[in-house]
Amino acid sequence: NAGVTQTPKFQVLKTGQSMTLQCAQDMNHEYMSWYRQDPGMGLRLIHYSVGAGITDQGEVPNGYNVSRSTTEDFPLRLLSAAPSQTSVYFCASSYSRGNTGELFFGEGSRLTVL
Amino acid sequence: AQSVTQLDSHVSVSEGTPVLLRCNYSSSYSPSLFWYVQHPNKGLQLLLKYTSAATLVKGINGFEAEFKKSETSFHLTKPSAHMSDAAEYFCVVSDLGGGADGLTFGKGTHLIIQP
């Protein structure tokens, strides 16, 4: 089982560049989300989606866009990269939102913005 | 509003000795509680979850946690640590008053296993 697949695993960008982090899941989960992980901060929610065509903002959405055209894919776009966006990004999926649903995580995408 | 506090940022134990990772939470509703583990350069993996059934929850790899409503705690324990347990551990609370997706993550506890 592939589970949640993130690409690329590593990326270095210059300030002002744009890029897309890809996330795909093969478990037919309705719920998908993006987090960023910074030292001592835990995980912070960027954006999430409860189904195809539906997205919403999380705790730290500024500078990021998402779309959900299919159940399987949930790409995260950095519009104009800034050094403050240097982080490890995790995509997660679940069969249901929040309360009782187990989250399945990808292995992360490590982004450095110079 | 809900919150979760992991009381130790780092815990160091010797191999073969017990592990205790502490988590306190606050919630206005009946929460669900989770422990996740993150090994180096990997994503998070669910260890165990409490969803209003038995208060003592058993998870994978010999871990267990006890939900204590009176103490608002959900501490993670293991009787005997193994070198492979070295990782980052996250306590997560989920209820209707949580973040945008209903989840609030603790800041993590780094578990170090001494040989």
mmCIF file of C-alpha atoms in Angstrom:
data_model
loop_
_atom_site.group_PDB
_atom_site.id
_atom_site.type_symbol
_atom_site.label_atom_id
_atom_site.label_comp_id
_atom_site.label_asym_id
_atom_site.label_seq_id
_atom_site.Cartn_x
_atom_site.Cartn_y
_atom_site.Cartn_z
ATOM 1 C CA ASN A 1 0.000 0.000 0.000
ATOM 2 C CA ALA A 2 1.374 3.394 -1.013
ATOM 3 C CA GLY A 3 -0.702 5.376 1.526
ATOM 4 C CA VAL A 4 0.148 9.089 1.356
ATOM 5 C CA THR A 5 2.863 10.053 -1.112
ATOM 6 C CA GLN A 6 4.583 13.439 -1.088
ATOM 7 C CA THR A 7 6.927 14.854 -3.696
ATOM 8 C CA PRO A 8 9.537 16.225 -3.735
ATOM 9 C CA LYS A 9 11.223 15.052 -0.529
ATOM 10 C CA PHE A 10 13.734 17.902 -0.631
ATOM 11 C CA GLN A 11 13.660 21.301 -2.342
ATOM 12 C CA VAL A 12 15.765 24.444 -2.234
ATOM 13 C CA LEU A 13 14.231 27.681 -3.506
ATOM 14 C CA LYS A 14 15.328 31.271 -3.821
ATOM 15 C CA THR A 15 13.229 34.025 -2.302
ATOM 16 C CA GLY A 16 10.393 34.942 -4.638
ATOM 17 C CA GLN A 17 10.262 31.656 -6.507
ATOM 18 C CA SER A 18 7.071 29.637 -6.636
ATOM 19 C CA MET A 19 6.611 25.900 -6.443
ATOM 20 C CA THR A 20 4.072 23.170 -5.797
ATOM 21 C CA LEU A 21 4.343 20.382 -3.260
ATOM 22 C CA GLN A 22 2.448 17.346 -4.450
ATOM 23 C CA CYS A 23 0.389 15.036 -2.262
ATOM 24 C CA ALA A 24 -1.519 11.947 -3.346
ATOM 25 C CA GLN A 25 -3.339 9.270 -1.360
ATOM 26 C CA ASP A 26 -4.745 5.947 -2.539
ATOM 27 C CA MET A 27 -7.040 5.185 0.405
ATOM 28 C CA ASN A 28 -10.114 7.006 -0.944
ATOM 29 C CA HIS A 29 -10.028 9.368 2.035
ATOM 30 C CA GLU A 30 -12.305 12.378 1.885
ATOM 31 C CA TYR A 31 -10.284 14.478 4.315
ATOM 32 C CA MET A 32 -6.797 15.797 3.468
ATOM 33 C CA SER A 33 -4.640 18.438 5.101
ATOM 34 C CA TRP A 34 -1.273 20.154 4.994
ATOM 35 C CA TYR A 35 0.856 20.913 8.050
ATOM 36 C CA ARG A 36 4.178 22.572 8.569
ATOM 37 C CA GLN A 37 6.550 21.429 11.278
ATOM 38 C CA ASP A 38 9.068 23.797 12.819
ATOM 39 C CA PRO A 39 11.410 23.098 15.768
ATOM 40 C CA GLY A 40 9.626 23.498 19.108
ATOM 41 C CA MET A 41 6.344 24.422 17.404
ATOM 42 C CA GLY A 42 4.718 21.056 16.845
ATOM 43 C CA LEU A 43 2.547 20.799 13.742
ATOM 44 C CA ARG A 44 0.548 23.762 12.482
ATOM 45 C CA LEU A 45 -2.323 23.394 10.031
ATOM 46 C CA ILE A 46 -1.980 25.312 6.763
ATOM 47 C CA HIS A 47 -5.011 24.252 4.716
ATOM 48 C CA TYR A 48 -7.404 21.365 4.687
ATOM 49 C CA SER A 49 -10.091 19.801 2.516
ATOM 50 C CA VAL A 50 -13.147 17.733 3.444
ATOM 51 C CA GLY A 51 -13.719 16.530 -0.106
ATOM 52 C CA ALA A 52 -13.136 17.228 -3.780
ATOM 53 C CA GLY A 53 -13.876 20.854 -4.621
ATOM 54 C CA ILE A 54 -13.864 21.972 -0.974
ATOM 55 C CA THR A 55 -10.911 23.630 0.751
ATOM 56 C CA ASP A 56 -10.533 25.817 3.820
ATOM 57 C CA GLN A 57 -7.863 27.698 5.717
ATOM 58 C CA GLY A 58 -6.067 26.438 8.754
ATOM 59 C CA GLU A 59 -3.980 28.204 11.354
ATOM 60 C CA VAL A 60 -1.192 29.525 9.076
ATOM 61 C CA PRO A 61 -2.557 29.867 5.510
ATOM 62 C CA ASN A 62 -0.803 33.052 4.361
ATOM 63 C CA GLY A 63 1.516 32.540 1.397
ATOM 64 C CA TYR A 64 0.012 29.183 0.443
ATOM 65 C CA ASN A 65 -2.738 28.064 -1.923
ATOM 66 C CA VAL A 66 -4.418 24.690 -2.316
ATOM 67 C CA SER A 67 -6.914 23.038 -4.617
ATOM 68 C CA ARG A 68 -8.734 19.702 -4.535
ATOM 69 C CA SER A 69 -9.887 18.722 -8.004
ATOM 70 C CA THR A 70 -9.879 14.984 -7.229
ATOM 71 C CA THR A 71 -10.265 12.867 -4.097
ATOM 72 C CA GLU A 72 -6.717 11.556 -4.505
ATOM 73 C CA ASP A 73 -4.667 14.754 -4.935
ATOM 74 C CA PHE A 74 -4.147 17.809 -2.740
ATOM 75 C CA PRO A 75 -1.270 20.017 -3.972
ATOM 76 C CA LEU A 76 0.137 22.890 -1.909
ATOM 77 C CA ARG A 77 1.389 25.933 -3.820
ATOM 78 C CA LEU A 78 3.869 28.463 -2.521
ATOM 79 C CA LEU A 79 3.132 31.645 -4.417
ATOM 80 C CA SER A 80 6.307 33.655 -3.697
ATOM 81 C CA ALA A 81 8.666 31.815 -1.391
ATOM 82 C CA ALA A 82 10.072 33.574 1.672
ATOM 83 C CA PRO A 83 12.775 32.425 4.131
ATOM 84 C CA SER A 84 10.047 32.140 6.811
ATOM 85 C CA GLN A 85 8.589 29.276 4.769
ATOM 86 C CA THR A 86 11.672 27.151 5.345
ATOM 87 C CA SER A 87 10.129 24.150 7.075
ATOM 88 C CA VAL A 88 9.164 20.511 6.812
ATOM 89 C CA TYR A 89 5.743 20.079 5.229
ATOM 90 C CA PHE A 90 3.491 17.113 5.890
ATOM 91 C CA CYS A 91 0.415 16.040 4.010
ATOM 92 C CA ALA A 92 -2.128 13.911 5.872
ATOM 93 C CA SER A 93 -5.386 12.180 5.048
ATOM 94 C CA SER A 94 -8.222 10.611 6.995
ATOM 95 C CA TYR A 95 -11.548 8.941 6.318
ATOM 96 C CA SER A 96 -13.218 11.608 8.447
ATOM 97 C CA ARG A 97 -12.496 15.048 9.807
ATOM 98 C CA GLY A 98 -11.160 15.661 13.285
ATOM 99 C CA ASN A 99 -12.836 13.871 16.095
ATOM 100 C CA THR A 100 -12.264 10.174 15.686
ATOM 101 C CA GLY A 101 -10.411 9.876 12.446
ATOM 102 C CA GLU A 102 -6.868 8.575 12.421
ATOM 103 C CA LEU A 103 -4.550 10.725 10.333
ATOM 104 C CA PHE A 104 -2.232 9.042 7.839
ATOM 105 C CA PHE A 105 0.872 11.105 7.101
ATOM 106 C CA GLY A 106 3.266 11.300 4.211
ATOM 107 C CA GLU A 107 7.012 11.236 4.866
ATOM 108 C CA GLY A 108 7.408 14.971 4.511
ATOM 109 C CA SER A 109 8.850 17.518 2.103
ATOM 110 C CA ARG A 110 11.832 19.465 3.399
ATOM 111 C CA LEU A 111 11.901 22.966 1.948
ATOM 112 C CA THR A 112 14.697 25.506 2.283
ATOM 113 C CA VAL A 113 14.183 29.064 1.049
ATOM 114 C CA LEU A 114 17.370 31.088 0.609
ATOM 115 C CA ALA B 1 -10.908 26.458 23.281
ATOM 116 C CA GLN B 2 -8.888 23.319 23.643
ATOM 117 C CA SER B 3 -5.187 22.996 24.332
ATOM 118 C CA VAL B 4 -2.624 20.308 24.923
ATOM 119 C CA THR B 5 0.593 20.520 26.940
ATOM 120 C CA GLN B 6 3.385 18.007 26.742
ATOM 121 C CA LEU B 7 5.170 18.548 30.007
ATOM 122 C CA ASP B 8 8.653 17.479 28.875
ATOM 123 C CA SER B 9 10.403 18.527 25.687
ATOM 124 C CA HIS B 10 13.028 15.792 26.171
ATOM 125 C CA VAL B 11 12.960 12.519 28.105
ATOM 126 C CA SER B 12 15.995 10.262 28.453
ATOM 127 C CA VAL B 13 15.771 6.690 29.756
ATOM 128 C CA SER B 14 18.002 3.655 29.706
ATOM 129 C CA GLU B 15 17.134 0.687 27.531
ATOM 130 C CA GLY B 16 14.978 -1.774 29.469
ATOM 131 C CA THR B 17 13.604 0.816 31.906
ATOM 132 C CA PRO B 18 10.060 2.238 31.915
ATOM 133 C CA VAL B 19 8.998 5.143 29.738
ATOM 134 C CA LEU B 20 6.606 7.911 30.840
ATOM 135 C CA LEU B 21 5.676 10.757 28.491
ATOM 136 C CA ARG B 22 3.281 13.235 30.034
ATOM 137 C CA CYS B 23 0.381 15.008 28.369
ATOM 138 C CA ASN B 24 -2.228 17.301 29.894
ATOM 139 C CA TYR B 25 -5.133 18.716 27.952
ATOM 140 C CA SER B 26 -7.997 21.130 28.303
ATOM 141 C CA SER B 27 -11.264 20.715 26.465
ATOM 142 C CA SER B 28 -14.767 22.090 26.738
ATOM 143 C CA TYR B 29 -16.242 18.959 25.206
ATOM 144 C CA SER B 30 -15.713 15.225 25.382
ATOM 145 C CA PRO B 31 -12.406 14.925 23.597
ATOM 146 C CA SER B 32 -10.735 12.244 21.601
ATOM 147 C CA LEU B 33 -7.037 11.904 22.353
ATOM 148 C CA PHE B 34 -4.215 10.484 20.302
ATOM 149 C CA TRP B 35 -0.524 9.754 20.584
ATOM 150 C CA TYR B 36 1.557 9.831 17.415
ATOM 151 C CA VAL B 37 5.195 8.827 16.955
ATOM 152 C CA GLN B 38 7.629 10.331 14.470
ATOM 153 C CA HIS B 39 10.882 8.553 13.748
ATOM 154 C CA PRO B 40 13.737 10.590 12.229
ATOM 155 C CA ASN B 41 12.979 11.848 8.735
ATOM 156 C CA LYS B 42 9.613 10.103 8.678
ATOM 157 C CA GLY B 43 5.977 11.118 8.878
ATOM 158 C CA LEU B 44 3.844 10.723 11.976
ATOM 159 C CA GLN B 45 2.283 7.353 12.766
ATOM 160 C CA LEU B 46 -0.611 6.686 15.118
ATOM 161 C CA LEU B 47 0.413 4.880 18.322
ATOM 162 C CA LEU B 48 -2.975 4.770 20.024
ATOM 163 C CA LYS B 49 -6.221 6.668 20.451
ATOM 164 C CA TYR B 50 -8.905 7.241 23.076
ATOM 165 C CA THR B 51 -12.447 7.876 21.844
ATOM 166 C CA SER B 52 -14.659 7.549 24.980
ATOM 167 C CA ALA B 53 -14.473 3.779 25.304
ATOM 168 C CA ALA B 54 -12.076 2.091 27.763
ATOM 169 C CA THR B 55 -9.944 4.600 29.642
ATOM 170 C CA LEU B 56 -6.832 2.406 29.396
ATOM 171 C CA VAL B 57 -5.830 2.264 25.782
ATOM 172 C CA LYS B 58 -3.274 -0.157 24.346
ATOM 173 C CA GLY B 59 -1.334 0.768 21.246
ATOM 174 C CA ILE B 60 1.355 -0.591 19.019
ATOM 175 C CA ASN B 61 4.860 -1.598 20.120
ATOM 176 C CA GLY B 62 3.862 -2.148 23.767
ATOM 177 C CA PHE B 63 2.755 1.417 24.469
ATOM 178 C CA GLU B 64 -0.356 2.271 26.422
ATOM 179 C CA ALA B 65 -2.034 5.393 27.787
ATOM 180 C CA GLU B 66 -4.652 6.076 30.418
ATOM 181 C CA PHE B 67 -7.313 8.741 30.054
ATOM 182 C CA LYS B 68 -7.872 10.436 33.426
ATOM 183 C CA LYS B 69 -10.668 12.965 33.178
ATOM 184 C CA SER B 70 -10.272 14.199 36.764
ATOM 185 C CA GLU B 71 -6.616 15.018 36.102
ATOM 186 C CA THR B 72 -7.133 16.031 32.436
ATOM 187 C CA SER B 73 -4.194 13.818 31.543
ATOM 188 C CA PHE B 74 -3.356 11.243 28.909
ATOM 189 C CA HIS B 75 0.137 10.038 29.765
ATOM 190 C CA LEU B 76 1.927 7.537 27.530
ATOM 191 C CA THR B 77 3.794 4.628 29.118
ATOM 192 C CA LYS B 78 5.794 1.575 28.176
ATOM 193 C CA PRO B 79 7.160 -0.944 30.692
ATOM 194 C CA SER B 80 10.520 -1.484 29.030
ATOM 195 C CA ALA B 81 12.187 0.874 26.564
ATOM 196 C CA HIS B 82 13.832 -0.389 23.400
ATOM 197 C CA MET B 83 16.413 1.409 21.300
ATOM 198 C CA SER B 84 13.896 1.534 18.447
ATOM 199 C CA ASP B 85 11.583 3.684 20.608
ATOM 200 C CA ALA B 86 13.887 6.682 20.166
ATOM 201 C CA ALA B 87 11.690 9.200 18.350
ATOM 202 C CA GLU B 88 9.520 12.300 18.721
ATOM 203 C CA TYR B 89 6.109 11.763 20.317
ATOM 204 C CA PHE B 90 3.089 14.006 19.877
ATOM 205 C CA CYS B 91 -0.037 14.167 21.990
ATOM 206 C CA VAL B 92 -3.107 15.346 20.050
ATOM 207 C CA VAL B 93 -6.531 16.373 21.317
ATOM 208 C CA SER B 94 -9.608 16.523 19.151
ATOM 209 C CA ASP B 95 -12.984 18.007 19.929
ATOM 210 C CA LEU B 96 -15.524 20.390 18.516
ATOM 211 C CA GLY B 97 -13.691 23.376 19.971
ATOM 212 C CA GLY B 98 -10.374 22.633 18.327
ATOM 213 C CA GLY B 99 -8.529 24.196 15.458
ATOM 214 C CA ALA B 100 -9.956 24.502 11.977
ATOM 215 C CA ASP B 101 -9.883 20.732 11.619
ATOM 216 C CA GLY B 102 -10.736 20.061 15.267
ATOM 217 C CA LEU B 103 -7.210 18.952 16.143
ATOM 218 C CA THR B 104 -4.630 20.507 18.446
ATOM 219 C CA PHE B 105 -1.098 19.118 18.507
ATOM 220 C CA GLY B 106 1.286 19.260 21.434
ATOM 221 C CA LYS B 107 4.779 20.554 20.749
ATOM 222 C CA GLY B 108 6.303 17.105 21.041
ATOM 223 C CA THR B 109 8.539 15.133 23.397
ATOM 224 C CA HIS B 110 11.866 13.846 22.168
ATOM 225 C CA LEU B 111 12.519 10.397 23.651
ATOM 226 C CA ILE B 112 16.172 9.426 23.995
ATOM 227 C CA ILE B 113 17.120 5.846 24.791
ATOM 228 C CA GLN B 114 20.491 5.327 26.436
ATOM 229 C CA PRO B 115 22.192 1.960 25.777
#
